[in-house]
mmCIF file of N, CA and C in Angstrom:
data_model
loop_
_atom_site.group_PDB
_atom_site.id
_atom_site.type_symbol
_atom_site.label_atom_id
_atom_site.label_comp_id
_atom_site.label_asym_id
_atom_site.label_seq_id
_atom_site.Cartn_x
_atom_site.Cartn_y
_atom_site.Cartn_z
ATOM 1 N N SER M 110 51.495 56.569 24.075
ATOM 2 C CA SER M 110 52.306 55.543 24.787
ATOM 3 C C SER M 110 51.015 54.440 24.524
ATOM 4 N N MET M 111 51.236 53.291 24.245
ATOM 5 C CA MET M 111 50.427 52.378 24.344
ATOM 6 C C MET M 111 50.580 51.186 25.234
ATOM 7 N N THR M 112 49.549 50.445 25.767
ATOM 8 C CA THR M 112 49.921 49.224 26.671
ATOM 9 C C THR M 112 48.920 48.350 26.367
ATOM 10 N N ILE M 113 49.240 47.164 26.244
ATOM 11 C CA ILE M 113 48.360 45.824 25.939
ATOM 12 C C ILE M 113 47.710 45.380 26.937
ATOM 13 N N ALA M 114 46.403 45.229 27.300
ATOM 14 C CA ALA M 114 45.743 44.772 28.432
ATOM 15 C C ALA M 114 45.218 43.217 28.038
ATOM 16 N N PHE M 115 45.986 42.100 28.288
ATOM 17 C CA PHE M 115 45.585 40.707 28.104
ATOM 18 C C PHE M 115 46.075 39.684 29.207
ATOM 19 N N ASP M 116 44.987 38.872 29.606
ATOM 20 C CA ASP M 116 44.831 37.916 30.263
ATOM 21 C C ASP M 116 44.380 36.743 29.903
ATOM 22 N N PRO M 117 45.288 35.592 28.918
ATOM 23 C CA PRO M 117 44.409 34.728 28.685
ATOM 24 C C PRO M 117 43.421 33.603 29.319
ATOM 25 N N TYR M 118 43.916 33.738 30.943
ATOM 26 C CA TYR M 118 42.998 32.969 31.533
ATOM 27 C C TYR M 118 41.587 33.396 31.560
ATOM 28 N N VAL M 119 41.281 34.783 31.417
ATOM 29 C CA VAL M 119 40.092 35.714 31.539
ATOM 30 C C VAL M 119 39.221 35.575 30.465
ATOM 31 N N SER M 120 40.309 36.010 29.280
ATOM 32 C CA SER M 120 39.505 36.750 27.974
ATOM 33 C C SER M 120 40.238 36.222 26.952
ATOM 34 N N GLN M 121 39.765 35.353 25.505
ATOM 35 C CA GLN M 121 40.526 35.422 24.417
ATOM 36 C C GLN M 121 41.041 36.789 23.821
ATOM 37 N N TYR M 122 39.918 38.128 24.383
ATOM 38 C CA TYR M 122 40.245 39.432 23.406
ATOM 39 C C TYR M 122 41.287 40.205 24.851
ATOM 40 N N TYR M 123 41.526 41.103 23.718
ATOM 41 C CA TYR M 123 42.907 42.168 24.630
ATOM 42 C C TYR M 123 42.062 43.598 24.679
ATOM 43 N N LYS M 124 42.505 44.248 25.323
ATOM 44 C CA LYS M 124 42.128 45.803 25.194
ATOM 45 C C LYS M 124 43.875 46.267 24.726
ATOM 46 N N ALA M 125 43.693 47.379 24.322
ATOM 47 C CA ALA M 125 44.933 48.382 24.146
ATOM 48 C C ALA M 125 44.045 49.334 24.893
ATOM 49 N N VAL M 126 45.374 50.403 25.411
ATOM 50 C CA VAL M 126 45.275 51.518 26.436
ATOM 51 C C VAL M 126 46.004 52.659 25.628
ATOM 52 N N CYS M 127 45.805 53.629 25.427
ATOM 53 C CA CYS M 127 46.405 54.332 24.686
ATOM 54 C C CYS M 127 46.726 55.945 25.759
ATOM 55 N N VAL M 128 47.386 56.642 25.958
ATOM 56 C CA VAL M 128 47.783 57.587 26.557
ATOM 57 C C VAL M 128 48.049 58.488 25.997
ATOM 58 N N SER M 129 47.572 59.475 25.975
ATOM 59 C CA SER M 129 48.135 61.050 25.342
ATOM 60 C C SER M 129 47.993 62.097 26.112
ATOM 61 N N ILE M 130 48.578 63.194 25.438
ATOM 62 C CA ILE M 130 48.992 64.494 26.382
ATOM 63 C C ILE M 130 48.169 65.492 25.572
ATOM 64 N N VAL M 131 47.454 65.796 25.641
ATOM 65 C CA VAL M 131 46.468 66.861 25.330
ATOM 66 C C VAL M 131 46.603 68.366 26.056
ATOM 67 N N GLY M 132 46.966 69.210 25.859
ATOM 68 C CA GLY M 132 47.373 70.559 26.493
ATOM 69 C C GLY M 132 47.787 69.947 27.646
ATOM 70 N N MET M 133 47.382 70.269 28.555
ATOM 71 C CA MET M 133 47.794 69.908 30.242
ATOM 72 C C MET M 133 47.306 68.730 30.883
ATOM 73 N N GLN M 134 46.852 67.832 30.066
ATOM 74 C CA GLN M 134 46.235 66.466 30.257
ATOM 75 C C GLN M 134 46.461 65.380 29.862
ATOM 76 N N TYR M 135 46.336 64.462 30.438
ATOM 77 C CA TYR M 135 46.466 62.941 29.994
ATOM 78 C C TYR M 135 45.123 62.475 29.321
ATOM 79 N N ARG M 136 45.016 62.163 28.390
ATOM 80 C CA ARG M 136 44.047 61.592 27.888
ATOM 81 C C ARG M 136 43.971 59.776 27.953
ATOM 82 N N PHE M 137 43.034 59.120 27.933
ATOM 83 C CA PHE M 137 42.996 57.729 27.691
ATOM 84 C C PHE M 137 41.794 57.408 26.682
ATOM 85 N N SER M 138 42.174 56.629 25.834
ATOM 86 C CA SER M 138 41.339 55.871 24.734
ATOM 87 C C SER M 138 41.652 54.446 24.910
ATOM 88 N N ILE M 139 40.698 53.451 24.767
ATOM 89 C CA ILE M 139 40.917 52.114 25.003
ATOM 90 C C ILE M 139 40.252 51.502 23.655
ATOM 91 N N TYR M 140 40.851 50.591 23.256
ATOM 92 C CA TYR M 140 40.657 49.412 21.939
ATOM 93 C C TYR M 140 40.324 48.255 22.595
ATOM 94 N N SER M 141 39.095 47.670 22.205
ATOM 95 C CA SER M 141 38.699 46.685 22.350
ATOM 96 C C SER M 141 38.743 45.428 21.021
ATOM 97 N N SER M 142 39.726 44.562 21.632
ATOM 98 C CA SER M 142 39.801 43.427 20.194
ATOM 99 C C SER M 142 38.453 42.473 19.932
ATOM 100 N N GLU M 143 37.744 42.952 21.044
ATOM 101 C CA GLU M 143 36.297 41.983 20.630
ATOM 102 C C GLU M 143 35.595 43.010 19.800
ATOM 103 N N THR M 144 35.250 44.171 20.341
ATOM 104 C CA THR M 144 34.360 44.981 19.272
ATOM 105 C C THR M 144 35.108 45.517 18.078
ATOM 106 N N LYS M 145 36.096 45.742 18.146
ATOM 107 C CA LYS M 145 37.006 46.341 16.882
ATOM 108 C C LYS M 145 36.690 47.803 17.302
ATOM 109 N N ILE M 146 36.435 48.547 18.226
ATOM 110 C CA ILE M 146 36.105 49.887 18.525
ATOM 111 C C ILE M 146 37.283 50.508 19.344
ATOM 112 N N TRP M 147 37.795 51.795 19.044
ATOM 113 C CA TRP M 147 38.208 52.667 19.892
ATOM 114 C C TRP M 147 37.649 53.613 20.671
ATOM 115 N N ARG M 148 37.735 53.966 21.682
ATOM 116 C CA ARG M 148 36.672 54.684 22.550
ATOM 117 C C ARG M 148 37.354 55.421 23.441
ATOM 118 N N GLU M 149 37.072 57.035 23.581
ATOM 119 C CA GLU M 149 37.402 57.595 24.794
ATOM 120 C C GLU M 149 37.281 57.161 26.169
ATOM 121 N N ALA M 150 38.238 57.059 27.300
ATOM 122 C CA ALA M 150 37.783 56.844 28.564
ATOM 123 C C ALA M 150 36.993 57.771 29.067
ATOM 124 N N GLY M 151 36.639 57.287 30.208
ATOM 125 C CA GLY M 151 35.764 58.474 30.708
ATOM 126 C C GLY M 151 36.413 59.712 31.656
ATOM 127 N N ASN M 152 37.542 59.643 31.943
ATOM 128 C CA ASN M 152 38.184 60.660 32.710
ATOM 129 C C ASN M 152 39.577 61.118 32.007
ATOM 130 N N ALA M 153 39.651 62.368 32.388
ATOM 131 C CA ALA M 153 41.109 62.618 31.796
ATOM 132 C C ALA M 153 41.911 63.211 33.233
ATOM 133 N N LEU M 154 43.393 63.226 33.406
ATOM 134 C CA LEU M 154 43.953 63.605 34.236
ATOM 135 C C LEU M 154 44.816 64.660 34.132
ATOM 136 N N ASP M 155 44.563 65.734 34.903
ATOM 137 C CA ASP M 155 45.856 66.809 34.766
ATOM 138 C C ASP M 155 47.190 66.553 35.316
ATOM 139 N N ILE M 156 47.926 67.252 34.634
ATOM 140 C CA ILE M 156 49.353 66.942 34.051
ATOM 141 C C ILE M 156 49.917 67.933 35.136
ATOM 142 N N THR M 157 50.372 67.762 36.745
ATOM 143 C CA THR M 157 50.841 68.112 37.996
ATOM 144 C C THR M 157 52.374 68.568 37.922
ATOM 145 N N ASN M 158 52.720 67.770 37.378
ATOM 146 C CA ASN M 158 54.232 67.874 37.406
ATOM 147 C C ASN M 158 54.925 67.653 36.219
ATOM 148 N N GLU M 159 56.315 67.785 36.154
ATOM 149 C CA GLU M 159 56.936 67.332 34.933
ATOM 150 C C GLU M 159 57.380 65.880 34.819
ATOM 151 N N ASP M 160 56.836 65.001 35.566
ATOM 152 C CA ASP M 160 57.288 63.608 35.128
ATOM 153 C C ASP M 160 56.500 63.582 34.082
ATOM 154 N N HIS M 161 56.540 61.968 33.411
ATOM 155 C CA HIS M 161 56.111 61.613 32.556
ATOM 156 C C HIS M 161 55.711 60.268 32.503
ATOM 157 N N TYR M 162 54.495 59.530 32.796
ATOM 158 C CA TYR M 162 53.640 58.259 33.488
ATOM 159 C C TYR M 162 53.936 57.673 32.090
ATOM 160 N N LEU M 163 54.072 58.048 30.986
ATOM 161 C CA LEU M 163 53.995 57.159 29.836
ATOM 162 C C LEU M 163 54.663 55.997 28.937
ATOM 163 N N LYS M 164 55.899 55.789 29.901
ATOM 164 C CA LYS M 164 56.533 54.814 29.454
ATOM 165 C C LYS M 164 56.609 53.368 30.351
ATOM 166 N N ARG M 165 56.323 52.359 29.846
ATOM 167 C CA ARG M 165 56.380 51.186 30.625
ATOM 168 C C ARG M 165 55.225 51.117 31.265
ATOM 169 N N GLY M 166 53.712 51.257 31.200
ATOM 170 C CA GLY M 166 52.859 50.761 31.876
ATOM 171 C C GLY M 166 52.837 49.156 31.730
ATOM 172 N N VAL M 167 52.262 48.656 33.300
ATOM 173 C CA VAL M 167 52.307 47.336 33.284
ATOM 174 C C VAL M 167 50.876 47.099 33.784
ATOM 175 N N PHE M 168 50.756 45.399 32.856
ATOM 176 C CA PHE M 168 48.921 45.211 33.220
ATOM 177 C C PHE M 168 49.044 44.110 34.313
ATOM 178 N N CYS M 169 48.347 44.434 35.531
ATOM 179 C CA CYS M 169 47.869 43.369 36.447
ATOM 180 C C CYS M 169 46.700 43.659 36.886
ATOM 181 N N ASN M 170 45.841 42.667 37.176
ATOM 182 C CA ASN M 170 44.583 42.796 37.996
ATOM 183 C C ASN M 170 43.412 43.756 37.289
ATOM 184 N N ASN M 171 43.751 43.441 35.897
ATOM 185 C CA ASN M 171 42.907 44.305 35.477
ATOM 186 C C ASN M 171 42.985 45.937 34.930
ATOM 187 N N SER M 172 44.137 46.253 35.265
ATOM 188 C CA SER M 172 44.502 47.459 35.526
ATOM 189 C C SER M 172 45.816 47.780 34.824
ATOM 190 N N VAL M 173 46.266 49.023 34.123
ATOM 191 C CA VAL M 173 47.506 48.947 34.054
ATOM 192 C C VAL M 173 48.106 50.116 34.665
ATOM 193 N N HIS M 174 49.220 50.000 35.488
ATOM 194 C CA HIS M 174 50.087 50.349 36.801
ATOM 195 C C HIS M 174 51.149 51.489 35.874
ATOM 196 N N TRP M 175 51.313 52.395 36.193
ATOM 197 C CA TRP M 175 52.506 53.190 35.735
ATOM 198 C C TRP M 175 53.141 54.207 37.028
ATOM 199 N N ILE M 176 54.625 53.807 37.414
ATOM 200 C CA ILE M 176 55.061 54.200 38.232
ATOM 201 C C ILE M 176 55.804 55.647 38.136
ATOM 202 N N SER M 177 56.336 56.656 39.149
ATOM 203 C CA SER M 177 56.553 57.953 39.134
ATOM 204 C C SER M 177 57.938 58.269 39.744
ATOM 205 N N LYS M 178 58.768 58.957 39.652
ATOM 206 C CA LYS M 178 59.926 59.663 40.351
ATOM 207 C C LYS M 178 59.574 60.251 41.342
ATOM 208 N N LEU M 179 58.576 61.418 40.390
ATOM 209 C CA LEU M 179 58.310 62.376 41.027
ATOM 210 C C LEU M 179 57.010 62.655 41.401
ATOM 211 N N GLY M 180 55.945 61.934 41.899
ATOM 212 C CA GLY M 180 54.663 61.747 42.382
ATOM 213 C C GLY M 180 54.107 60.605 42.343
ATOM 214 N N PRO M 181 52.795 60.654 42.798
ATOM 215 C CA PRO M 181 51.858 59.350 42.764
ATOM 216 C C PRO M 181 51.565 58.434 41.887
ATOM 217 N N PHE M 182 51.844 57.411 42.110
ATOM 218 C CA PHE M 182 51.651 56.222 41.030
ATOM 219 C C PHE M 182 49.999 56.278 40.179
ATOM 220 N N LEU M 183 50.078 55.870 39.060
ATOM 221 C CA LEU M 183 48.901 55.939 38.398
ATOM 222 C C LEU M 183 48.128 54.521 38.107
ATOM 223 N N HIS M 184 46.813 54.374 37.878
ATOM 224 C CA HIS M 184 46.059 53.189 37.654
ATOM 225 C C HIS M 184 44.962 53.209 37.097
ATOM 226 N N PHE M 185 45.220 52.399 35.670
ATOM 227 C CA PHE M 185 44.060 52.854 34.923
ATOM 228 C C PHE M 185 43.129 51.367 34.633
ATOM 229 N N ASP M 186 42.008 51.534 35.600
ATOM 230 C CA ASP M 186 41.044 50.088 35.546
ATOM 231 C C ASP M 186 40.797 49.985 34.156
ATOM 232 N N THR M 187 40.892 48.600 33.627
ATOM 233 C CA THR M 187 40.070 48.371 31.955
ATOM 234 C C THR M 187 39.015 47.996 32.232
ATOM 235 N N ASP M 188 38.805 47.739 33.120
ATOM 236 C CA ASP M 188 37.327 47.141 33.281
ATOM 237 C C ASP M 188 36.187 48.468 33.187
ATOM 238 N N LYS M 189 36.394 49.138 34.104
ATOM 239 C CA LYS M 189 35.621 50.706 34.521
ATOM 240 C C LYS M 189 36.088 51.641 33.672
ATOM 241 N N GLU M 190 37.309 51.598 33.159
ATOM 242 C CA GLU M 190 37.851 52.757 32.078
ATOM 243 C C GLU M 190 38.076 54.012 32.894
ATOM 244 N N CYS M 191 38.378 53.880 34.076
ATOM 245 C CA CYS M 191 38.921 55.095 34.371
ATOM 246 C C CYS M 191 40.228 55.142 35.248
ATOM 247 N N VAL M 192 40.982 56.735 35.154
ATOM 248 C CA VAL M 192 42.229 56.513 35.900
ATOM 249 C C VAL M 192 42.038 57.012 37.198
ATOM 250 N N GLN M 193 42.968 56.507 38.047
ATOM 251 C CA GLN M 193 43.375 57.043 39.600
ATOM 252 C C GLN M 193 44.812 57.094 40.043
ATOM 253 N N MET M 194 44.710 57.764 40.963
ATOM 254 C CA MET M 194 46.215 58.348 41.478
ATOM 255 C C MET M 194 46.210 57.470 42.926
ATOM 256 N N MET M 195 47.514 56.770 43.008
ATOM 257 C CA MET M 195 47.674 55.827 43.961
ATOM 258 C C MET M 195 49.144 56.267 44.604
ATOM 259 N N PRO M 196 48.915 55.931 45.982
ATOM 260 C CA PRO M 196 50.154 56.573 47.078
ATOM 261 C C PRO M 196 51.391 56.076 46.595
ATOM 262 N N ALA M 197 52.544 56.699 46.147
ATOM 263 C CA ALA M 197 53.449 56.312 45.908
ATOM 264 C C ALA M 197 54.373 55.527 46.616
ATOM 265 N N THR M 198 55.293 54.822 46.434
ATOM 266 C CA THR M 198 56.355 53.753 47.482
ATOM 267 C C THR M 198 57.614 54.267 47.361
ATOM 268 N N PRO M 199 58.223 54.507 48.350
ATOM 269 C CA PRO M 199 59.651 54.841 47.970
ATOM 270 C C PRO M 199 60.419 54.061 47.097
ATOM 271 N N ILE M 200 61.155 54.747 45.893
ATOM 272 C CA ILE M 200 61.886 53.771 44.843
ATOM 273 C C ILE M 200 63.454 53.733 45.229
ATOM 274 N N HIS M 201 63.594 52.689 45.108
ATOM 275 C CA HIS M 201 65.263 52.600 45.740
ATOM 276 C C HIS M 201 65.787 52.582 44.345
ATOM 277 N N MET M 202 66.869 53.436 44.462
ATOM 278 C CA MET M 202 67.908 54.013 43.715
ATOM 279 C C MET M 202 68.987 53.608 43.792
ATOM 280 N N GLY M 203 69.204 52.192 43.384
ATOM 281 C CA GLY M 203 70.401 51.274 43.713
ATOM 282 C C GLY M 203 71.921 51.612 42.421
ATOM 283 N N LYS M 204 72.751 50.803 42.941
ATOM 284 C CA LYS M 204 73.715 51.198 42.144
ATOM 285 C C LYS M 204 73.828 50.744 40.756
#
């Protein structure tokens, strides 16, 4: 999965965050349009349930966010280049 991290009010450059499944872990790579280099992010995340976070990442406040129906939400800080779990909020399952 790929998500673009771009805020034109902060910088003319963008970052691309790539999430891959390697074994039983999510691995994160980041591309900088400023340096034109891909690099591995500092930490990986163990896969603990069948939910896949790789769809529809949203960039906001220097972080990419993914929601989950089965577990905590994920937050990837594009400045620190690390992923963290966040408490989940109830997801409304409307009609």
